[in-house]
Amino acid sequence: PMHFSWRDVQKQLGDHDVAIEFLRVGARYQDYVALVLRKGWSKPCLVELCNESILDGLYPDASSHRERARFACQQTFDPIIPFLEEGDNIYYSCDGKLAQLNFDAFLAPSNDLLSQKYQLHRVTSTLVIPRDFERQQFDNLILFGGMDYDLSQESILEESQLYHKVYPVEMFEWKTPVGASFVFGGRFDERTLSSVSVSSLPYTNEEVRRIAASWTNPKGVFQITGKRAVEESFKYWSITSNPEEKNIFHIATHSCLLSSDNLNWEGLPISRQEAAFKRDGLLFSGASYAINKIPYSPDKMNDGILFSEEISVLDLRSADIVVMSACNTAAGEDSLDGIYGLQRAFKIAGANTIIMTLWRTNDKATMRFMDVFYENLFSGNSKYASFKKAQQTIRNEYNNDPYYWAPFIMLD
């Protein structure tokens, strides 16, 4: 049981802080409202917004954020503006369709981006408001990238056994259902024009190398690429990390989603949300066998797809930041208590801050975004300030096109 009230939220607010909870209410939970709270108020203010049907034309893609940014703001944020002052720190938690939209890209009545008028902080709950203004100190930087999706089975088995001998990580394996088909949200490489097959991502190797080079501590940086980046490598790090540490886990790869057309959960004692955890994942080296339905050795060998189901049972309390440098990683199954998918799985596992994406990203722009983010983070800036600087840099370099800068969101 969670025994808290709005007063517990209010105690954390400063003079220029605002807490906003976006909620769905009504008999069919299709009417959006916002609970707005400031320091000194005698109670929260309930602001009625719109019906979910009005938002049907908004999707988590660049087109929606490019063409309907003003409409999105009119329906979801304009009614709240009378309670705000320019420059406010706004800590907001989303529900339903709003969880898969980027408020930073919405256009205010002045035709300025909301992110230019307010300091927008997306949080899991306004009960916990992040305060990371001091210089950040991290213990380890663990980087996964440059995956070899077509790694030979012999090499997979050879590498995976190094982990299985130390810890039986196969106990945490959720195997891809036989005959399953996949929908991809893979990062888009303009040189190959491939986003359907499990194509290599040439910039991810360079991305990992450059992030490692910006790390100021000569120790504590680990680059896990190519043959070494099997699924077991991530599980091993989560198992062996000290919960008291503050680590960064960076995963540069493809994301995937099991097509529901080939899945049948009838007769299984699992909920809709539990089923969602078994559908989306991140690809590691050797994943092409499961993707292409090619038989492989099941003997102590994971299938190369790290599903949300597997993430949710790991211990990631040491993960102060998890960066999913892949596409559509903020997607998931919408339920009455939030989005079930990779983001929920990492939160259950104990991750603090998550950086993820709303749609398919450009491989080169993603590498540049990460360059700026980590350069600022390791220079002593806060996570939030570093993230906003990266957004602004990509916005300037790519003519303010939301396709390049707006897919990235940060969730505390």
mmCIF file of N, CA, C and O in Angstrom, residues 245-318:
data_model
loop_
_atom_site.group_PDB
_atom_site.id
_atom_site.type_symbol
_atom_site.label_atom_id
_atom_site.label_comp_id
_atom_site.label_asym_id
_atom_site.label_seq_id
_atom_site.Cartn_x
_atom_site.Cartn_y
_atom_site.Cartn_z
ATOM 1 N N GLU A 245 26.283 1.302 -6.096
ATOM 2 C CA GLU A 245 27.003 2.059 -7.114
ATOM 3 C C GLU A 245 26.056 2.935 -7.929
ATOM 4 O O GLU A 245 24.837 2.713 -7.946
ATOM 5 N N LYS A 246 26.637 3.908 -8.611
ATOM 6 C CA LYS A 246 25.896 4.723 -9.574
ATOM 7 C C LYS A 246 26.525 4.482 -10.937
ATOM 8 O O LYS A 246 27.608 5.000 -11.242
ATOM 9 N N ASN A 247 25.862 3.648 -11.736
ATOM 10 C CA ASN A 247 26.401 3.254 -13.031
ATOM 11 C C ASN A 247 25.555 3.802 -14.176
ATOM 12 O O ASN A 247 24.387 4.153 -13.999
ATOM 13 N N ILE A 248 26.162 3.844 -15.351
ATOM 14 C CA ILE A 248 25.459 4.188 -16.586
ATOM 15 C C ILE A 248 25.465 2.965 -17.485
ATOM 16 O O ILE A 248 26.528 2.400 -17.768
ATOM 17 N N PHE A 249 24.304 2.537 -17.927
ATOM 18 C CA PHE A 249 24.169 1.448 -18.898
ATOM 19 C C PHE A 249 23.708 2.062 -20.220
ATOM 20 O O PHE A 249 22.620 2.625 -20.296
ATOM 21 N N HIS A 250 24.535 1.933 -21.241
ATOM 22 C CA HIS A 250 24.216 2.484 -22.561
ATOM 23 C C HIS A 250 24.108 1.332 -23.555
ATOM 24 O O HIS A 250 25.051 0.553 -23.719
ATOM 25 N N ILE A 251 22.947 1.228 -24.228
ATOM 26 C CA ILE A 251 22.699 0.123 -25.161
ATOM 27 C C ILE A 251 22.359 0.713 -26.525
ATOM 28 O O ILE A 251 21.294 1.302 -26.714
ATOM 29 N N ALA A 252 23.273 0.547 -27.480
ATOM 30 C CA ALA A 252 23.079 1.067 -28.834
ATOM 31 C C ALA A 252 22.803 -0.112 -29.766
ATOM 32 O O ALA A 252 23.707 -0.891 -30.083
ATOM 33 N N THR A 253 21.558 -0.232 -30.198
ATOM 34 C CA THR A 253 21.183 -1.417 -30.972
ATOM 35 C C THR A 253 19.838 -1.198 -31.663
ATOM 36 O O THR A 253 19.335 -0.081 -31.746
ATOM 37 N N HIS A 254 19.250 -2.303 -32.154
ATOM 38 C CA HIS A 254 17.877 -2.303 -32.672
ATOM 39 C C HIS A 254 16.919 -2.681 -31.548
ATOM 40 O O HIS A 254 17.282 -3.422 -30.625
ATOM 41 N N SER A 255 15.683 -2.231 -31.640
ATOM 42 C CA SER A 255 14.611 -2.753 -30.796
ATOM 43 C C SER A 255 13.708 -3.617 -31.668
ATOM 44 O O SER A 255 13.758 -3.542 -32.895
ATOM 45 N N CYS A 256 12.887 -4.438 -31.034
ATOM 46 C CA CYS A 256 11.973 -5.285 -31.803
ATOM 47 C C CYS A 256 10.691 -5.515 -31.007
ATOM 48 O O CYS A 256 10.642 -5.305 -29.795
ATOM 49 N N LEU A 257 9.678 -5.942 -31.723
ATOM 50 C CA LEU A 257 8.381 -6.232 -31.114
ATOM 51 C C LEU A 257 7.825 -7.491 -31.757
ATOM 52 O O LEU A 257 7.750 -7.588 -32.990
ATOM 53 N N LEU A 258 7.468 -8.451 -30.936
ATOM 54 C CA LEU A 258 6.841 -9.664 -31.459
ATOM 55 C C LEU A 258 5.476 -9.314 -32.027
ATOM 56 O O LEU A 258 4.668 -8.661 -31.373
ATOM 57 N N SER A 259 5.217 -9.727 -33.253
ATOM 58 C CA SER A 259 3.927 -9.460 -33.876
ATOM 59 C C SER A 259 2.836 -10.251 -33.174
ATOM 60 O O SER A 259 2.965 -11.464 -32.979
ATOM 61 N N SER A 260 1.771 -9.574 -32.792
ATOM 62 C CA SER A 260 0.675 -10.250 -32.080
ATOM 63 C C SER A 260 -0.076 -11.224 -32.983
ATOM 64 O O SER A 260 -0.824 -12.069 -32.505
ATOM 65 N N ASP A 261 0.126 -11.125 -34.309
ATOM 66 C CA ASP A 261 -0.573 -12.016 -35.239
ATOM 67 C C ASP A 261 -0.196 -13.470 -35.027
ATOM 68 O O ASP A 261 -0.964 -14.373 -35.332
ATOM 69 N N ASN A 262 1.014 -13.702 -34.523
ATOM 70 C CA ASN A 262 1.498 -15.065 -34.373
ATOM 71 C C ASN A 262 1.492 -15.540 -32.919
ATOM 72 O O ASN A 262 2.020 -16.597 -32.618
ATOM 73 N N LEU A 263 0.920 -14.747 -32.041
ATOM 74 C CA LEU A 263 0.940 -15.113 -30.632
ATOM 75 C C LEU A 263 -0.452 -15.468 -30.149
ATOM 76 O O LEU A 263 -1.430 -14.833 -30.515
ATOM 77 N N ASN A 264 -0.515 -16.471 -29.321
ATOM 78 C CA ASN A 264 -1.795 -16.896 -28.760
ATOM 79 C C ASN A 264 -1.593 -17.153 -27.275
ATOM 80 O O ASN A 264 -0.998 -18.150 -26.880
ATOM 81 N N TRP A 265 -2.082 -16.197 -26.448
ATOM 82 C CA TRP A 265 -1.917 -16.335 -25.009
ATOM 83 C C TRP A 265 -3.142 -16.999 -24.365
ATOM 84 O O TRP A 265 -3.183 -17.141 -23.147
ATOM 85 N N GLU A 266 -4.128 -17.384 -25.176
ATOM 86 C CA GLU A 266 -5.336 -17.977 -24.602
ATOM 87 C C GLU A 266 -4.977 -19.272 -23.865
ATOM 88 O O GLU A 266 -4.210 -20.093 -24.349
ATOM 89 N N GLY A 267 -5.571 -19.413 -22.717
ATOM 90 C CA GLY A 267 -5.318 -20.602 -21.922
ATOM 91 C C GLY A 267 -4.150 -20.448 -20.974
ATOM 92 O O GLY A 267 -3.946 -21.288 -20.097
ATOM 93 N N LEU A 268 -3.357 -19.380 -21.137
ATOM 94 C CA LEU A 268 -2.229 -19.147 -20.245
ATOM 95 C C LEU A 268 -2.658 -18.195 -19.126
ATOM 96 O O LEU A 268 -3.357 -17.217 -19.375
ATOM 97 N N PRO A 269 -2.244 -18.484 -17.889
ATOM 98 C CA PRO A 269 -2.655 -17.654 -16.745
ATOM 99 C C PRO A 269 -1.847 -16.371 -16.650
ATOM 100 O O PRO A 269 -1.170 -16.118 -15.655
ATOM 101 N N ILE A 270 -1.896 -15.530 -17.681
ATOM 102 C CA ILE A 270 -1.155 -14.267 -17.664
ATOM 103 C C ILE A 270 -2.085 -13.132 -18.067
ATOM 104 O O ILE A 270 -3.036 -13.324 -18.821
ATOM 105 N N SER A 271 -1.795 -11.965 -17.550
ATOM 106 C CA SER A 271 -2.602 -10.786 -17.851
ATOM 107 C C SER A 271 -2.153 -10.172 -19.167
ATOM 108 O O SER A 271 -1.121 -10.527 -19.730
ATOM 109 N N ARG A 272 -2.933 -9.207 -19.620
ATOM 110 C CA ARG A 272 -2.576 -8.471 -20.839
ATOM 111 C C ARG A 272 -1.238 -7.756 -20.658
ATOM 112 O O ARG A 272 -0.427 -7.683 -21.577
ATOM 113 N N GLN A 273 -1.014 -7.222 -19.459
ATOM 114 C CA GLN A 273 0.229 -6.524 -19.188
ATOM 115 C C GLN A 273 1.413 -7.485 -19.180
ATOM 116 O O GLN A 273 2.490 -7.174 -19.693
ATOM 117 N N GLU A 274 1.227 -8.663 -18.576
ATOM 118 C CA GLU A 274 2.298 -9.657 -18.557
ATOM 119 C C GLU A 274 2.627 -10.123 -19.974
ATOM 120 O O GLU A 274 3.791 -10.357 -20.308
ATOM 121 N N ALA A 275 1.618 -10.239 -20.794
ATOM 122 C CA ALA A 275 1.838 -10.625 -22.191
ATOM 123 C C ALA A 275 2.665 -9.567 -22.917
ATOM 124 O O ALA A 275 3.520 -9.882 -23.747
ATOM 125 N N ALA A 276 2.415 -8.288 -22.587
ATOM 126 C CA ALA A 276 3.163 -7.201 -23.215
ATOM 127 C C ALA A 276 4.638 -7.295 -22.878
ATOM 128 O O ALA A 276 5.500 -6.983 -23.716
ATOM 129 N N PHE A 277 4.962 -7.718 -21.671
ATOM 130 C CA PHE A 277 6.363 -7.862 -21.270
ATOM 131 C C PHE A 277 7.078 -8.936 -22.087
ATOM 132 O O PHE A 277 8.302 -8.943 -22.153
ATOM 133 N N LYS A 278 6.324 -9.851 -22.657
ATOM 134 C CA LYS A 278 6.926 -10.938 -23.425
ATOM 135 C C LYS A 278 7.044 -10.609 -24.913
ATOM 136 O O LYS A 278 7.417 -11.467 -25.711
ATOM 137 N N ARG A 279 6.738 -9.364 -25.281
ATOM 138 C CA ARG A 279 6.698 -9.022 -26.706
ATOM 139 C C ARG A 279 7.836 -8.120 -27.167
ATOM 140 O O ARG A 279 8.359 -8.306 -28.261
ATOM 141 N N ASP A 280 8.219 -7.109 -26.384
ATOM 142 C CA ASP A 280 9.222 -6.174 -26.898
ATOM 143 C C ASP A 280 10.581 -6.401 -26.259
ATOM 144 O O ASP A 280 10.699 -6.849 -25.123
ATOM 145 N N GLY A 281 11.632 -6.091 -27.036
ATOM 146 C CA GLY A 281 12.975 -6.366 -26.547
ATOM 147 C C GLY A 281 14.039 -5.590 -27.294
ATOM 148 O O GLY A 281 13.772 -4.825 -28.215
ATOM 149 N N LEU A 282 15.279 -5.801 -26.873
ATOM 150 C CA LEU A 282 16.463 -5.203 -27.484
ATOM 151 C C LEU A 282 17.330 -6.315 -28.051
ATOM 152 O O LEU A 282 17.468 -7.383 -27.435
ATOM 153 N N LEU A 283 17.923 -6.081 -29.211
ATOM 154 C CA LEU A 283 18.706 -7.110 -29.891
ATOM 155 C C LEU A 283 20.179 -7.051 -29.497
ATOM 156 O O LEU A 283 20.782 -5.978 -29.468
ATOM 157 N N PHE A 284 20.736 -8.222 -29.232
ATOM 158 C CA PHE A 284 22.156 -8.363 -28.955
ATOM 159 C C PHE A 284 22.781 -9.271 -30.013
ATOM 160 O O PHE A 284 22.086 -9.805 -30.892
ATOM 161 N N SER A 285 24.072 -9.466 -29.949
ATOM 162 C CA SER A 285 24.766 -10.266 -30.952
ATOM 163 C C SER A 285 24.175 -11.670 -31.038
ATOM 164 O O SER A 285 23.886 -12.304 -30.017
ATOM 165 N N GLY A 286 24.005 -12.135 -32.274
ATOM 166 C CA GLY A 286 23.458 -13.465 -32.509
ATOM 167 C C GLY A 286 21.950 -13.515 -32.577
ATOM 168 O O GLY A 286 21.368 -14.600 -32.701
ATOM 169 N N ALA A 287 21.277 -12.362 -32.566
ATOM 170 C CA ALA A 287 19.815 -12.338 -32.520
ATOM 171 C C ALA A 287 19.157 -12.767 -33.828
ATOM 172 O O ALA A 287 17.971 -13.093 -33.843
ATOM 173 N N SER A 288 19.899 -12.774 -34.927
ATOM 174 C CA SER A 288 19.268 -13.040 -36.232
ATOM 175 C C SER A 288 18.697 -14.445 -36.342
ATOM 176 O O SER A 288 17.784 -14.687 -37.126
ATOM 177 N N TYR A 289 19.222 -15.396 -35.561
ATOM 178 C CA TYR A 289 18.686 -16.765 -35.632
ATOM 179 C C TYR A 289 17.238 -16.798 -35.159
ATOM 180 O O TYR A 289 16.363 -17.377 -35.814
ATOM 181 N N ALA A 290 16.975 -16.181 -34.021
ATOM 182 C CA ALA A 290 15.599 -16.149 -33.509
ATOM 183 C C ALA A 290 14.718 -15.301 -34.415
ATOM 184 O O ALA A 290 13.562 -15.655 -34.674
ATOM 185 N N ILE A 291 15.253 -14.173 -34.903
ATOM 186 C CA ILE A 291 14.481 -13.282 -35.764
ATOM 187 C C ILE A 291 14.064 -13.986 -37.048
ATOM 188 O O ILE A 291 12.919 -13.862 -37.508
ATOM 189 N N ASN A 292 14.975 -14.750 -37.625
ATOM 190 C CA ASN A 292 14.711 -15.412 -38.903
ATOM 191 C C ASN A 292 14.249 -16.857 -38.761
ATOM 192 O O ASN A 292 14.234 -17.606 -39.737
ATOM 193 N N LYS A 293 13.880 -17.242 -37.531
ATOM 194 C CA LYS A 293 13.314 -18.572 -37.260
ATOM 195 C C LYS A 293 14.262 -19.694 -37.660
ATOM 196 O O LYS A 293 13.843 -20.741 -38.156
ATOM 197 N N ILE A 294 15.553 -19.486 -37.452
ATOM 198 C CA ILE A 294 16.562 -20.492 -37.762
ATOM 199 C C ILE A 294 16.890 -21.246 -36.477
ATOM 200 O O ILE A 294 17.214 -20.627 -35.459
ATOM 201 N N PRO A 295 16.815 -22.578 -36.490
ATOM 202 C CA PRO A 295 17.113 -23.353 -35.275
ATOM 203 C C PRO A 295 18.538 -23.084 -34.786
ATOM 204 O O PRO A 295 19.463 -22.896 -35.572
ATOM 205 N N TYR A 296 18.708 -23.055 -33.489
ATOM 206 C CA TYR A 296 20.036 -22.872 -32.919
ATOM 207 C C TYR A 296 20.131 -23.718 -31.664
ATOM 208 O O TYR A 296 19.136 -24.213 -31.129
ATOM 209 N N SER A 297 21.359 -23.887 -31.177
ATOM 210 C CA SER A 297 21.579 -24.741 -30.013
ATOM 211 C C SER A 297 20.939 -24.130 -28.780
ATOM 212 O O SER A 297 21.264 -23.006 -28.408
ATOM 213 N N PRO A 298 20.041 -24.848 -28.127
ATOM 214 C CA PRO A 298 19.391 -24.304 -26.933
ATOM 215 C C PRO A 298 20.202 -24.537 -25.667
ATOM 216 O O PRO A 298 19.802 -24.149 -24.590
ATOM 217 N N ASP A 299 21.343 -25.223 -25.800
ATOM 218 C CA ASP A 299 22.125 -25.621 -24.636
ATOM 219 C C ASP A 299 22.829 -24.419 -24.012
ATOM 220 O O ASP A 299 23.858 -23.965 -24.496
ATOM 221 N N LYS A 300 22.262 -23.913 -22.936
ATOM 222 C CA LYS A 300 22.861 -22.798 -22.207
ATOM 223 C C LYS A 300 23.245 -21.641 -23.132
ATOM 224 O O LYS A 300 24.364 -21.132 -23.093
ATOM 225 N N MET A 301 22.300 -21.246 -23.960
ATOM 226 C CA MET A 301 22.575 -20.166 -24.891
ATOM 227 C C MET A 301 21.324 -19.323 -25.035
ATOM 228 O O MET A 301 20.283 -19.825 -25.441
ATOM 229 N N ASN A 302 21.401 -18.057 -24.670
ATOM 230 C CA ASN A 302 20.259 -17.164 -24.837
ATOM 231 C C ASN A 302 20.063 -16.862 -26.314
ATOM 232 O O ASN A 302 20.971 -17.034 -27.129
ATOM 233 N N ASP A 303 18.856 -16.384 -26.671
ATOM 234 C CA ASP A 303 18.539 -16.206 -28.096
ATOM 235 C C ASP A 303 18.932 -14.845 -28.655
ATOM 236 O O ASP A 303 18.668 -14.544 -29.815
ATOM 237 N N GLY A 304 19.583 -13.996 -27.845
ATOM 238 C CA GLY A 304 20.058 -12.711 -28.345
ATOM 239 C C GLY A 304 19.035 -11.597 -28.287
ATOM 240 O O GLY A 304 19.321 -10.480 -28.709
ATOM 241 N N ILE A 305 17.837 -11.881 -27.772
ATOM 242 C CA ILE A 305 16.794 -10.855 -27.643
ATOM 243 C C ILE A 305 16.499 -10.661 -26.156
ATOM 244 O O ILE A 305 16.033 -11.584 -25.481
ATOM 245 N N LEU A 306 16.790 -9.479 -25.655
ATOM 246 C CA LEU A 306 16.552 -9.168 -24.248
ATOM 247 C C LEU A 306 15.152 -8.599 -24.115
ATOM 248 O O LEU A 306 14.906 -7.413 -24.355
ATOM 249 N N PHE A 307 14.204 -9.452 -23.738
ATOM 250 C CA PHE A 307 12.808 -9.048 -23.628
ATOM 251 C C PHE A 307 12.566 -8.291 -22.301
ATOM 252 O O PHE A 307 13.297 -8.449 -21.327
ATOM 253 N N SER A 308 11.503 -7.503 -22.289
ATOM 254 C CA SER A 308 11.116 -6.790 -21.072
ATOM 255 C C SER A 308 10.902 -7.752 -19.915
ATOM 256 O O SER A 308 11.211 -7.433 -18.759
ATOM 257 N N GLU A 309 10.369 -8.928 -20.214
ATOM 258 C CA GLU A 309 10.153 -9.951 -19.197
ATOM 259 C C GLU A 309 11.448 -10.269 -18.456
ATOM 260 O O GLU A 309 11.470 -10.422 -17.234
ATOM 261 N N GLU A 310 12.547 -10.360 -19.210
ATOM 262 C CA GLU A 310 13.839 -10.701 -18.612
ATOM 263 C C GLU A 310 14.423 -9.514 -17.856
ATOM 264 O O GLU A 310 15.027 -9.679 -16.795
ATOM 265 N N ILE A 311 14.249 -8.314 -18.390
ATOM 266 C CA ILE A 311 14.771 -7.121 -17.730
ATOM 267 C C ILE A 311 14.109 -6.922 -16.369
ATOM 268 O O ILE A 311 14.762 -6.578 -15.379
ATOM 269 N N SER A 312 12.804 -7.162 -16.304
ATOM 270 C CA SER A 312 12.034 -6.854 -15.097
ATOM 271 C C SER A 312 12.454 -7.686 -13.887
ATOM 272 O O SER A 312 12.158 -7.298 -12.747
ATOM 273 N N VAL A 313 13.121 -8.819 -14.095
ATOM 274 C CA VAL A 313 13.528 -9.658 -12.964
ATOM 275 C C VAL A 313 14.997 -9.481 -12.611
ATOM 276 O O VAL A 313 15.513 -10.157 -11.718
ATOM 277 N N LEU A 314 15.682 -8.566 -13.299
ATOM 278 C CA LEU A 314 17.079 -8.294 -12.981
ATOM 279 C C LEU A 314 17.174 -7.278 -11.841
ATOM 280 O O LEU A 314 16.198 -6.631 -11.484
ATOM 281 N N ASP A 315 18.369 -7.146 -11.294
ATOM 282 C CA ASP A 315 18.625 -6.161 -10.246
ATOM 283 C C ASP A 315 19.431 -5.018 -10.854
ATOM 284 O O ASP A 315 20.641 -5.122 -11.043
ATOM 285 N N LEU A 316 18.751 -3.923 -11.172
ATOM 286 C CA LEU A 316 19.406 -2.778 -11.791
ATOM 287 C C LEU A 316 19.365 -1.553 -10.881
ATOM 288 O O LEU A 316 19.292 -0.425 -11.350
ATOM 289 N N ARG A 317 19.428 -1.783 -9.582
ATOM 290 C CA ARG A 317 19.443 -0.658 -8.656
ATOM 291 C C ARG A 317 20.705 0.191 -8.813
ATOM 292 O O ARG A 317 20.737 1.351 -8.416
ATOM 293 N N SER A 318 21.738 -0.377 -9.408
ATOM 294 C CA SER A 318 22.972 0.385 -9.640
ATOM 295 C C SER A 318 22.861 1.275 -10.871
ATOM 296 O O SER A 318 23.745 2.108 -11.114
#
